[in-house]
Structures are given as structure tokens and as C-alpha cells.
Short mmCIF file of C-alpha atoms in Angstrom, two decimals:
data_model
loop_
_atom_site.label_atom_id
_atom_site.label_comp_id
_atom_site.label_asym_id
_atom_site.label_seq_id
_atom_site.Cartn_x
_atom_site.Cartn_y
_atom_site.Cartn_z
CA UNK Y 1282 -0.11 0.13 -0.20
CA UNK Y 1283 1.70 2.81 -0.95
CA UNK Y 1284 2.03 6.03 1.30
CA UNK Y 1285 -0.64 8.72 0.12
CA UNK Y 1286 1.31 11.77 0.16
CA UNK Y 1287 4.46 10.24 -1.17
CA UNK Y 1288 2.19 9.32 -3.86
CA UNK Y 1289 0.35 12.24 -4.15
CA UNK Y 1290 3.39 14.17 -4.70
CA UNK Y 1291 4.18 11.04 -7.34
CA UNK Y 1292 1.18 11.02 -8.77
CA UNK Y 1293 1.56 15.13 -9.72
CA UNK Y 1294 4.66 15.10 -10.83
CA UNK Y 1295 4.04 13.10 -13.74
CA UNK Y 1296 1.24 15.06 -14.37
CA UNK Y 1297 3.71 17.55 -14.33
CA UNK Y 1298 6.11 16.06 -16.56
CA UNK Y 1299 3.42 14.86 -19.03
CA UNK Y 1300 1.56 18.02 -19.42
CA UNK Y 1301 5.39 19.89 -20.68
CA UNK Y 1302 5.45 16.83 -22.70
CA UNK Y 1303 9.09 16.42 -20.58
CA UNK Y 1304 8.37 12.82 -20.39
CA UNK Y 1305 11.01 12.09 -23.63
CA UNK Y 1306 13.91 13.68 -21.28
CA UNK Y 1307 13.85 11.06 -18.21
CA UNK Y 1308 15.44 8.81 -18.73
CA UNK Y 1309 16.45 7.58 -14.94
CA UNK Y 1310 19.65 8.05 -16.56
CA UNK Y 1311 19.32 11.88 -17.12
CA UNK Y 1312 17.16 11.62 -13.91
CA UNK Y 1313 20.08 10.70 -12.05
CA UNK Y 1314 22.05 13.96 -13.21
CA UNK Y 1315 19.70 15.65 -11.97
CA UNK Y 1316 19.18 14.59 -8.94
CA UNK Y 1317 22.85 15.19 -8.10
CA UNK Y 1318 22.63 18.49 -9.52
CA UNK Y 1319 20.31 19.67 -7.22
CA UNK Y 1320 22.57 17.55 -4.03
CA UNK Y 1321 25.77 20.11 -5.37
CA UNK Y 1322 22.97 22.53 -4.52
CA UNK Y 1323 22.34 22.51 -0.85
CA UNK Y 1324 26.04 20.93 -0.45
CA UNK Y 1325 27.53 24.66 -2.47
CA UNK Y 1326 24.65 26.55 0.96
CA UNK Y 1327 27.17 24.52 4.12
CA UNK Y 1328 30.64 24.03 1.89
CA UNK Y 1329 31.97 27.12 3.47
CA UNK Y 1330 30.42 26.76 7.17
CA UNK Y 1331 31.69 25.17 10.37
CA UNK Y 1332 29.55 22.57 11.43
CA UNK Y 1333 27.89 23.88 14.10
CA UNK Y 1334 27.36 27.38 11.75
CA UNK Y 1335 25.46 24.69 9.71
CA UNK Y 1336 23.43 23.33 12.60
CA UNK Y 1337 22.23 27.64 12.92
CA UNK Y 1338 21.46 28.81 9.93
CA UNK Y 1339 19.64 32.31 9.41
CA UNK Y 1340 16.01 32.34 8.18
CA UNK Y 1341 16.63 33.53 4.85
CA UNK Y 1342 19.48 29.93 3.98
CA UNK Y 1343 17.24 28.04 6.32
CA UNK Y 1344 14.66 29.34 3.43
CA UNK Y 1345 16.62 28.91 0.10
CA UNK Y 1346 18.02 25.02 1.66
CA UNK Y 1347 14.13 24.07 2.42
CA UNK Y 1348 13.96 23.99 -1.29
CA UNK Y 1349 16.84 22.52 -2.12
CA UNK Y 1350 15.78 20.26 -0.17
CA UNK Y 1351 12.53 19.98 -1.85
CA UNK Y 1352 14.12 19.93 -5.05
CA UNK Y 1353 15.74 16.54 -4.19
CA UNK Y 1354 13.20 15.05 -2.97
CA UNK Y 1355 11.21 16.00 -6.38
CA UNK Y 1356 13.58 14.28 -8.30
CA UNK Y 1357 13.98 11.39 -5.64
CA UNK Y 1358 10.10 10.67 -6.46
CA UNK Y 1359 10.21 11.10 -10.33
CA UNK Y 1360 13.05 8.62 -10.65
CA UNK Y 1361 11.79 6.08 -8.10
CA UNK Y 1362 8.30 6.42 -10.08
CA UNK Y 1363 10.24 5.93 -13.37
CA UNK Y 1364 12.06 2.63 -12.42
CA UNK Y 1365 8.67 1.55 -10.29
CA UNK Y 1366 10.52 2.07 -7.01
CA UNK Y 1367 8.24 2.08 -3.72
CA UNK Y 1368 10.89 4.41 -2.16
CA UNK Y 1369 9.18 4.16 1.72
CA UNK Y 1370 9.90 0.01 0.82
CA UNK Y 1371 13.18 0.84 -0.24
CA UNK Y 1372 14.46 2.34 2.47
CA UNK Y 1373 12.95 0.78 5.54
CA UNK Y 1374 14.88 -2.62 3.90
CA UNK Y 1375 17.90 -0.60 3.97
CA UNK Y 1376 17.63 0.03 7.76
CA UNK Y 1377 17.52 -3.64 8.16
CA UNK Y 1378 20.11 -4.07 6.47
CA UNK Y 1379 22.06 -1.03 7.98
CA UNK Y 1380 21.46 -2.30 12.07
CA UNK Y 1381 22.67 -5.57 10.72
CA UNK Y 1382 25.73 -3.91 9.41
CA UNK Y 1383 26.30 -1.53 12.02
CA UNK Y 1384 25.23 -3.34 15.34
CA UNK Y 1385 25.10 -0.90 17.95
CA UNK Y 1386 27.80 -2.18 19.84
CA UNK Y 1387 30.20 -2.64 17.92
CA UNK Y 1388 29.87 0.85 16.24
CA UNK Y 1389 29.12 2.61 18.86
CA UNK Y 1390 30.16 6.38 18.78
CA UNK Y 1391 32.36 5.35 15.85
CA UNK Y 1392 30.94 6.91 12.67
CA UNK Y 1393 33.46 5.29 9.40
CA UNK Y 1394 32.56 4.24 6.05
CA UNK Y 1395 31.08 0.80 6.02
CA UNK Y 1396 34.20 -0.26 3.48
CA UNK Y 1397 36.22 0.87 6.89
CA UNK Y 1398 34.80 -1.67 9.73
CA UNK Y 1399 35.71 -5.35 9.24
CA UNK Y 1400 32.90 -7.17 8.99
CA UNK P 824 -0.04 17.54 9.84
CA UNK P 825 3.40 15.29 9.47
CA UNK P 826 2.99 12.68 6.47
CA UNK P 827 2.97 9.26 8.62
CA UNK P 828 4.98 6.42 6.88
CA UNK P 829 7.44 9.28 6.38
CA UNK P 830 7.01 10.79 9.74
CA UNK P 831 7.50 6.43 10.89
CA UNK P 832 11.17 6.61 8.75
CA UNK P 833 12.26 10.45 10.33
CA UNK P 834 11.42 8.61 13.78
CA UNK P 835 13.42 4.86 13.01
CA UNK P 836 16.14 7.10 11.95
CA UNK P 837 16.55 9.19 14.65
CA UNK P 838 16.49 6.75 16.86
CA UNK P 839 19.05 4.77 14.81
CA UNK P 840 21.41 7.60 15.30
CA UNK P 841 20.61 7.91 18.79
CA UNK P 842 21.26 4.42 19.90
CA UNK P 843 25.13 4.40 17.93
CA UNK P 844 25.74 8.11 19.60
CA UNK P 845 26.69 8.96 15.80
CA UNK P 846 24.45 12.50 16.22
CA UNK P 847 27.62 14.42 16.74
CA UNK P 848 28.39 13.92 13.77
CA UNK P 849 25.63 14.47 11.72
CA UNK P 850 25.66 17.91 11.41
CA UNK P 851 23.94 19.31 8.17
CA UNK P 852 27.12 20.07 6.29
CA UNK P 853 27.90 16.15 7.16
CA UNK P 854 24.20 14.70 6.19
CA UNK P 855 25.12 16.95 2.24
CA UNK P 856 27.83 15.36 1.86
CA UNK P 857 26.13 12.02 2.67
CA UNK P 858 23.29 12.79 0.79
CA UNK P 859 25.64 13.89 -2.33
CA UNK P 860 28.16 10.81 -1.65
CA UNK P 861 25.06 8.44 -2.40
CA UNK P 862 23.35 10.06 -5.09
CA UNK P 863 26.96 9.55 -6.57
CA UNK P 864 26.66 5.73 -6.02
CA UNK P 865 23.85 6.02 -7.95
CA UNK P 866 25.07 7.60 -10.56
CA UNK P 867 27.38 5.34 -11.45
CA UNK P 868 25.16 2.65 -12.29
CA UNK P 869 23.89 4.68 -14.65
CA UNK P 870 27.36 6.09 -16.42
CA UNK P 871 27.61 3.26 -19.26
CA UNK P 872 24.26 2.67 -20.16
CA UNK P 873 22.81 4.91 -22.77
CA UNK P 874 19.10 6.87 -21.55
CA UNK P 875 18.04 3.86 -23.53
CA UNK P 876 19.63 0.60 -21.29
CA UNK P 877 18.84 3.22 -18.23
CA UNK P 878 14.69 2.14 -19.03
CA UNK P 879 15.05 -1.41 -18.90
CA UNK P 880 17.93 -2.40 -15.80
CA UNK P 881 18.01 -5.61 -15.47
CA UNK P 882 16.95 -7.62 -12.71
CA UNK P 883 20.14 -7.60 -10.00
CA UNK P 884 21.09 -4.37 -11.12
CA UNK P 885 17.00 -2.98 -10.36
CA UNK P 886 17.71 -4.38 -6.88
CA UNK P 887 20.88 -2.56 -6.49
CA UNK P 888 19.15 0.72 -7.76
CA UNK P 889 16.77 -0.30 -5.03
CA UNK P 890 18.74 0.28 -2.36
CA UNK P 891 20.82 3.72 -3.61
CA UNK P 892 17.37 5.51 -3.63
CA UNK P 893 17.06 4.02 0.00
CA UNK P 894 20.39 5.39 0.73
CA UNK P 895 18.82 8.93 -0.92
CA UNK P 896 15.51 8.99 1.16
CA UNK P 897 17.37 8.15 4.21
CA UNK P 898 20.00 10.75 4.72
CA UNK P 899 17.43 13.31 2.94
CA UNK P 900 14.79 12.55 5.59
CA UNK P 901 17.89 12.55 8.54
CA UNK P 902 19.03 16.27 7.42
CA UNK P 903 15.83 17.69 7.31
CA UNK P 904 15.11 16.56 9.93
CA UNK P 905 17.74 17.72 11.62
CA UNK P 906 17.13 21.07 10.12
CA UNK P 907 13.40 21.30 11.13
CA UNK P 908 12.10 20.98 7.74
CA UNK P 909 8.80 19.26 6.67
CA UNK P 910 9.72 17.62 3.20
CA UNK P 911 6.09 17.10 1.52
CA UNK P 912 5.38 20.69 2.45
CA UNK P 913 8.69 22.42 1.60
CA UNK P 914 8.16 20.04 -1.98
CA UNK P 915 4.32 21.56 -2.74
CA UNK P 916 5.61 24.68 -2.85
CA UNK P 917 8.43 24.02 -4.77
CA UNK P 918 5.95 22.62 -7.05
CA UNK P 919 4.28 25.38 -7.10
CA UNK P 920 7.28 28.15 -8.25
CA UNK P 921 7.66 25.44 -10.86
CA UNK P 922 4.26 25.83 -12.37
CA UNK P 923 4.90 29.60 -12.82
CA UNK P 924 8.42 29.34 -13.43
CA UNK P 925 7.72 26.83 -16.05
CA UNK P 926 3.74 27.65 -17.67
CA UNK P 927 3.12 24.59 -20.44
CA UNK P 928 1.99 26.99 -22.91
CA UNK P 929 6.44 28.34 -22.85
CA UNK P 930 7.71 25.61 -22.70
CA UNK P 931 6.17 22.28 -23.83
CA UNK P 932 8.39 19.96 -25.47
CA UNK P 933 12.17 21.35 -24.53
CA UNK P 934 14.45 20.97 -21.42
CA UNK P 935 16.43 23.31 -20.15
CA UNK P 936 18.26 24.31 -17.32
CA UNK P 937 16.08 26.75 -15.64
CA UNK P 938 19.20 29.21 -16.31
CA UNK P 939 18.80 29.42 -19.66
CA UNK P 940 15.35 30.73 -20.25
CA UNK P 941 14.52 34.08 -20.70
CA UNK P 942 12.39 34.76 -17.95
CA UNK R 271 51.18 25.85 -26.78
CA UNK R 272 50.21 22.64 -24.45
CA UNK R 273 51.77 22.02 -20.62
CA UNK R 274 54.15 18.73 -21.75
CA UNK R 275 53.43 16.60 -18.08
CA UNK R 276 49.15 17.56 -18.89
CA UNK R 277 49.60 16.52 -22.40
CA UNK R 278 51.56 13.43 -22.09
CA UNK R 279 48.39 12.58 -19.73
CA UNK R 280 46.53 13.31 -22.74
CA UNK R 281 47.31 11.23 -24.66
CA UNK R 282 48.33 8.78 -22.71
CA UNK R 283 44.66 8.12 -21.60
CA UNK R 284 43.38 8.82 -24.87
CA UNK R 285 45.31 5.34 -26.03
CA UNK R 286 44.70 3.74 -22.76
CA UNK R 287 40.39 4.07 -23.93
CA UNK R 288 41.99 3.37 -27.46
CA UNK R 289 43.38 0.09 -26.73
CA UNK R 290 40.12 -0.80 -24.75
CA UNK R 291 37.18 0.32 -27.83
CA UNK R 292 36.32 2.11 -24.24
CA UNK R 293 35.40 5.36 -26.90
CA UNK R 294 32.23 4.43 -27.27
CA UNK R 295 31.19 4.80 -24.02
CA UNK R 296 33.09 8.29 -23.44
CA UNK R 297 30.81 10.37 -24.71
CA UNK R 298 31.29 13.65 -22.73
CA UNK R 299 27.77 13.39 -21.10
CA UNK R 300 28.84 9.77 -19.63
CA UNK R 301 32.27 11.66 -18.63
CA UNK R 302 30.23 14.54 -16.72
CA UNK R 303 28.26 11.55 -14.48
CA UNK R 304 32.41 9.09 -14.05
CA UNK R 305 33.31 12.31 -12.85
CA UNK R 306 31.37 13.58 -10.33
CA UNK R 307 31.31 9.96 -9.21
CA UNK R 308 34.65 9.85 -8.49
CA UNK R 309 34.60 13.52 -6.56
CA UNK R 310 31.82 11.71 -4.16
CA UNK R 311 34.76 9.24 -3.64
CA UNK R 312 36.03 12.42 -2.35
CA UNK R 313 33.74 13.60 0.26
CA UNK R 314 32.70 10.70 1.11
CA UNK R 315 36.26 10.06 2.64
CA UNK R 316 36.04 13.77 4.61
CA UNK R 317 32.48 13.72 5.47
CA UNK R 318 32.54 12.12 9.26
CA UNK R 319 36.13 13.85 10.03
CA UNK R 320 35.97 17.58 11.03
CA UNK R 321 37.76 20.08 9.06
CA UNK R 322 40.78 19.60 11.31
CA UNK R 323 40.47 16.13 10.95
CA UNK R 324 40.77 16.85 7.13
CA UNK R 325 43.63 18.65 7.64
CA UNK R 326 45.66 16.21 9.03
CA UNK R 327 44.59 12.81 7.37
CA UNK R 328 46.97 9.73 8.27
CA UNK R 329 49.55 8.33 6.08
CA UNK R 330 46.78 5.44 5.14
CA UNK R 331 44.00 7.90 4.16
CA UNK R 332 46.43 10.06 2.60
CA UNK R 333 47.35 7.38 0.21
CA UNK R 334 43.90 6.27 -0.61
CA UNK R 335 42.95 10.44 -1.31
CA UNK R 336 45.45 10.30 -3.67
CA UNK R 337 44.32 8.23 -5.69
CA UNK R 338 40.78 9.58 -5.85
CA UNK R 339 42.22 12.99 -6.58
CA UNK R 340 44.56 10.94 -9.78
CA UNK R 341 40.99 9.16 -10.61
CA UNK R 342 39.18 13.18 -10.51
CA UNK R 343 42.28 14.17 -12.77
CA UNK R 344 42.20 11.85 -14.94
CA UNK R 345 38.57 11.76 -15.97
CA UNK R 346 38.95 15.90 -16.05
CA UNK R 347 41.85 15.29 -18.43
CA UNK R 348 39.83 12.42 -20.50
CA UNK R 349 36.90 14.98 -20.35
CA UNK R 350 39.10 17.92 -21.50
CA UNK R 351 40.61 16.20 -24.66
CA UNK R 352 36.58 14.61 -26.16
CA UNK R 353 35.82 18.75 -25.98
CA UNK R 354 38.76 19.98 -27.30
CA UNK R 355 39.20 22.33 -24.33
CA UNK R 356 42.91 23.18 -22.96
CA UNK R 357 42.68 23.26 -19.54
CA UNK R 358 45.59 25.59 -18.24
CA UNK R 359 44.21 28.36 -20.57
CA UNK R 360 41.04 27.69 -19.51
CA UNK R 361 42.28 28.27 -15.59
CA UNK R 362 43.83 30.76 -16.36
CA UNK R 363 40.91 32.92 -17.94
CA UNK R 364 39.09 31.30 -15.31
CA UNK R 365 41.14 33.23 -12.47
CA UNK R 366 40.44 36.32 -14.22
CA UNK R 367 37.39 36.78 -13.65
CA UNK R 368 37.53 35.08 -9.91
CA UNK R 369 39.80 38.27 -9.66
CA UNK R 370 37.62 41.36 -11.01
CA UNK R 371 35.02 39.31 -9.47
CA UNK R 372 36.29 39.04 -6.07
CA UNK R 373 38.36 42.20 -5.26
CA UNK R 374 40.51 41.91 -2.62
CA UNK R 375 39.53 44.94 -0.57
CA UNK R 376 35.49 44.01 -1.06
CA UNK R 377 36.39 39.61 0.36
CA UNK R 378 38.74 39.49 2.69
CA UNK R 379 38.33 36.95 5.41
CA UNK R 380 34.55 36.40 4.41
CA UNK R 381 33.31 33.57 1.62
CA UNK R 382 30.65 33.37 0.11
CA UNK R 383 28.94 31.78 -2.92
CA UNK R 384 29.29 34.44 -5.47
CA UNK R 385 25.51 34.46 -6.04
CA UNK R 386 25.63 36.00 -1.99
CA UNK R 387 27.36 39.05 -2.84
CA UNK R 388 25.83 41.77 -4.11
CA UNK R 389 28.11 42.98 -7.59
CA UNK E 277 60.20 17.56 -9.79
CA UNK E 278 56.86 19.27 -10.21
CA UNK E 279 54.73 20.08 -13.84
CA UNK E 280 55.79 23.68 -14.51
CA UNK E 281 52.57 25.21 -15.51
CA UNK E 282 50.45 23.56 -12.87
CA UNK E 283 52.98 23.92 -10.55
CA UNK E 284 52.95 27.93 -11.43
CA UNK E 285 48.66 27.79 -11.12
CA UNK E 286 49.28 26.36 -7.95
CA UNK E 287 50.80 28.78 -6.87
CA UNK E 288 48.44 31.49 -8.22
CA UNK E 289 46.02 29.77 -6.33
CA UNK E 290 47.47 29.70 -3.44
CA UNK E 291 47.87 33.48 -3.68
CA UNK E 292 44.77 34.51 -4.69
CA UNK E 293 43.34 32.56 -0.79
CA UNK E 294 46.19 34.22 0.74
CA UNK E 295 45.23 38.00 -0.21
CA UNK E 296 41.82 37.14 0.29
CA UNK E 297 42.83 35.69 4.09
CA UNK E 298 40.20 32.62 2.93
CA UNK E 299 42.64 29.91 3.47
CA UNK E 300 40.99 29.63 6.69
CA UNK E 301 37.82 28.24 4.79
CA UNK E 302 39.99 26.17 2.56
CA UNK E 303 40.23 22.55 4.80
CA UNK E 304 40.01 19.51 2.30
CA UNK E 305 36.93 18.05 3.39
CA UNK E 306 35.11 21.71 2.53
CA UNK E 307 37.46 22.48 -1.20
CA UNK E 308 36.17 18.81 -1.45
CA UNK E 309 32.74 19.96 -0.86
CA UNK E 310 33.40 22.88 -3.38
CA UNK E 311 34.74 20.60 -5.93
CA UNK E 312 32.30 18.21 -6.39
CA UNK E 313 29.61 21.16 -6.74
CA UNK E 314 31.79 22.40 -9.39
CA UNK E 315 31.25 19.15 -10.96
CA UNK E 316 27.86 19.09 -10.90
CA UNK E 317 27.77 22.72 -13.37
CA UNK E 318 29.36 20.68 -15.18
CA UNK E 319 26.56 17.27 -15.11
CA UNK E 320 23.73 20.10 -15.16
CA UNK E 321 24.62 21.04 -18.84
CA UNK E 322 24.38 17.67 -19.83
CA UNK E 323 21.35 16.19 -18.11
CA UNK E 324 19.20 16.94 -20.46
CA UNK E 325 21.32 16.44 -23.95
CA UNK E 326 21.70 13.14 -25.65
CA UNK E 327 25.22 11.15 -25.48
CA UNK E 328 25.23 11.75 -29.12
CA UNK E 329 24.17 15.87 -28.73
CA UNK E 330 26.85 16.60 -25.65
CA UNK E 331 29.79 15.53 -28.22
CA UNK E 332 28.51 18.63 -30.41
CA UNK E 333 28.60 21.66 -28.63
CA UNK E 334 27.33 24.46 -29.76
CA UNK E 335 30.15 27.35 -29.54
CA UNK E 336 27.58 29.08 -26.39
CA UNK E 337 27.38 26.15 -24.69
CA UNK E 338 31.35 25.13 -24.89
CA UNK E 339 32.15 28.38 -24.17
CA UNK E 340 30.33 28.20 -20.78
CA UNK E 341 31.84 24.15 -20.61
CA UNK E 342 34.84 25.18 -20.09
CA UNK E 343 34.74 27.44 -17.36
CA UNK E 344 33.03 24.87 -15.60
CA UNK E 345 36.43 22.52 -16.52
CA UNK E 346 38.35 25.40 -15.22
CA UNK E 347 36.67 25.07 -11.82
CA UNK E 348 36.65 21.50 -11.47
CA UNK E 349 40.86 22.24 -12.00
CA UNK E 350 40.78 25.31 -10.17
CA UNK E 351 39.69 23.30 -6.86
CA UNK E 352 41.61 20.24 -7.44
CA UNK E 353 44.97 22.00 -7.78
CA UNK E 354 43.95 23.38 -4.51
CA UNK E 355 42.56 20.75 -2.58
CA UNK E 356 45.78 18.68 -3.86
CA UNK E 357 47.95 22.19 -2.30
CA UNK E 358 46.86 21.51 0.86
CA UNK E 359 47.14 17.56 1.69
CA UNK E 360 50.56 18.23 -0.37
CA UNK E 361 49.82 15.57 -3.11
CA UNK E 362 51.24 15.57 -6.65
CA UNK E 363 48.47 15.41 -8.94
CA UNK E 364 50.25 14.21 -12.09
CA UNK E 365 52.45 11.30 -9.44
CA UNK E 366 49.02 9.99 -8.29
CA UNK E 367 47.71 10.40 -12.09
CA UNK E 368 50.62 8.31 -12.99
CA UNK E 369 50.08 5.82 -10.67
CA UNK E 370 46.77 5.33 -10.67
CA UNK E 371 47.28 4.73 -14.49
CA UNK E 372 49.49 2.33 -13.79
CA UNK E 373 47.11 0.50 -11.37
CA UNK E 374 43.52 0.75 -14.25
CA UNK E 375 46.15 -0.74 -16.44
CA UNK E 376 46.65 -4.34 -14.58
CA UNK E 377 43.03 -3.96 -13.04
CA UNK E 378 41.27 -3.66 -16.75
CA UNK E 379 43.65 -5.71 -19.60
CA UNK E 380 43.07 -5.09 -22.79
CA UNK E 381 41.83 -8.68 -23.88
CA UNK E 382 39.90 -9.11 -20.85
CA UNK E 383 38.00 -5.74 -21.12
CA UNK E 384 37.88 -5.18 -24.76
CA UNK E 385 34.24 -2.83 -26.08
CA UNK E 386 33.16 -3.54 -22.21
CA UNK E 387 32.59 -0.77 -19.51
CA UNK E 388 31.65 -1.54 -17.02
CA UNK E 389 32.24 -0.32 -13.08
CA UNK E 390 35.67 -2.04 -11.39
CA UNK E 391 32.89 -3.50 -9.05
CA UNK E 392 31.35 -5.18 -11.29
CA UNK E 393 33.93 -7.68 -12.96
CA UNK E 394 34.90 -10.62 -10.90
CA UNK E 395 38.79 -10.62 -9.98
#
């Protein structure tokens, strides 16, 4: 059973593209590029800030960042739609994998790349 | 009113980080980096495929791509949580902006970067 | 006049691709994807480190990061070759633009996105 | 022995940052973020183009892409400087690794992610 609001978003984005005849551009390859470009706009907001500054953005900055997050969700929902992936089910599956991969008693307080842990 | 399933995901991810004492690493700056790194893993799947091939992935590939999409959603929900952004409300606001920026009769069949359209 | 060592690198990479019949995959679009994927591997090394930690990597980490930087240069030289761009000349032109855009007396000690400065 | 023109570029960029008191922002972590953000601007130029279109850019587009490539080289040289990495030596080492990893008779005409080849 799909998530109602995400499903509504998926449908609205599909209609947005169809209305503009943009499905011809929306191959997953291209949408992956658009998605990473949007992420980079988010990264740009933070690149010269300290970690601490990034936790306390002013109102103007947070408004801009909020719309970057929106762009990322939009392209993520769009590519998942094109690939027929249920995002929420996928996320649940991935969290279960992560819970097994990073057991609490082993990784507590220690964040590294997965590849850096000896399995 | 939050979306129920996304809200459940947000809470589960917050608990996942808290259990591992990982909040200390989850400054928005760092989460933005993790998010773009996950997007790049998605991009890697598509870089040597044609657009057409990207629309018809085999089963093994789609399973891998599905988990990359999950990773992206996971970090997106996590950074939105840290910034106190309601992702779905933000997406709705952004779509309204896009609808005004890309009127159907002006852009039909023509996808360019926003900056390439004369306003 | 091309830079001798960069020119040697360009030629070696062209031969590497030709020997493997990989030019068919090396459209600029695809190389741009490969390039950003390599950058993301660099980003991954830094995402959970503090800025300070990123300035003092241990030997093992620096060896890994060094090869990521190599990958980025390799794809950058390759895409520039495919687009017939002289990288060093382009960099010199861009620095001149940056010197005009960020005058010392205006931006000293203040790094923001270009778009955040009033022109 | 450093490459003369790349070395000149490295020195010019170091002076550019020093003049503006920007070294305080140029931790490798931050430069990696700036680097990937520049790559994304390159990606954006190609995201809605076909592979074939990406090989035949018009003059205006190539001029814009050329400056994106310049930005990437600039940040790449800058981060290598901060990490004390000789980019050209690193690239030579990495190509030697790639030559061993992708033997001509094994991979001819077949480009996949390294992880997709059985070793």
C-alpha cells in the first residue's frame, strides 16, 4: 500500500512532466544527473560553513535550503517512479540491512565508511 | 500535519542515530556530504548505460539501484529532520514555483536549465 | 602551447581508452557522470571528519585520498580532451574572472557563494 | 620535479587565497565540497542532452562548459596543494593500477564499474 502523500506527490510530478511533454527527457540516467545536481546546490550552501554554523542557519538561508531539499525529493520521487521503486519500502529494507551491518555495541560513537569496518 | 509513513521513517532514523551515538556526526554539513555521496553511487550505475538502457535495467541492477534510492531518501529525511524542514510541504511549495516558472505553453517539449530560459 | 606533462597524460589516457575500445562510452555526458562519481568518493573520505581532522590525515587515508584525486584528474583530462578544451588556458581565464569578481578589498576574510555577493 | 604550468597554477591559487585571507575556509573537507559542487555544474549542462548532443555542443555552450572545467581544475589543484599531493605523479600511479585492473584482452568493448568485474 503506497504512502498517501508521497503517492500524491508522485502523481503530481508525473502530470507536471506529461503536461510539458518532458517524459522524453526523463530517462533514469538523466534524472540521476538532475538529482545529483540538486544535491550539489545543497552542498554549496554548507561548503564554507563550519559544522556548528550548519546547525544554526539564519532564516533566509533556511528558506533557501528548504527549497533545495524539496528539489531533491522531487527528483528522487520522479526517478523512483520511472524505475517503479517503492521508496518507503526500499528505505525500510535498507534500514534493516544497516541495523545488521552496524550493530550498536560495535559502532557506538564511531562513524566510518562501511568499507572501513572489518566485517 | 506530518505524513505518517515519512514521519515514522524520520523517527526510526533518529533512533538509529541516537542508539549509536551518531548525532555528534550528523551536522547538516556532514549529512549533505553523505547525501551527495549516495547520489553518486546512483549515478555510477548509469554512467556507461545509454538513456534507453537506463529505462530497462535487469533484475540484479534494479535491486542494487533500489537500495541506492533508499540511501538517498534516508539521508534526505535525516537532514530535513536536523533542519526542522517538512519535506512534503517544501516539495509542494517548490512545485508551485516550478509551475509558475515553466508555464506549459512556453516550455512544452523543451527541457533546459532554468537559467537558460529568458524570464 | 600545451603543458607537456598534462599533454602526455592526455595522450596516455586516449591510448588507454582506444586500446579497450572504450571511446564508444566516453561521450562528454558520460564522462561528466564518471567525474562527479569520483569526486563523491573523495567527499566520502571527509564526510564524518571535522575540518581540522581533514587537514591531518593519517598515512593510509592520505594514500587513498591521493588516488581519488588521481581519478578526478584522469576524468577531467579525458573530458577536456573530448571537448577539445585546453584546461590550463581555461583555468587562467577563469582565475582572471575570479580576480575581478572577488576584489581583495571587498571579500577579505569572507567566503560566500558568488551569488551571495551583491555585484 | 613538479610540472611547470600546473605548479604555476598551484602558486597562483595559493596567492589568490592568501590575498583574500581565505585559507581559513580551505580545509580539505570544504574544498572537496566546493569541488563536487563545480562538477555538478558541469553535469547540469549535460543532463537533458543525449550522449550524441553532448559531443557536439554549440559555441556558447562550449564556452560555458570550458569555464566549468576550469573551476574543477582550480579546486582540484587547490585541494591537492593543501594535502601535499603531486597530482601528476598520483595520476601516473593510478593509470598503472588501472592498466593491471582492466587488461585489454579482458575488458575490450565492455565498460562496467570496477566492482562489477570478477577479479
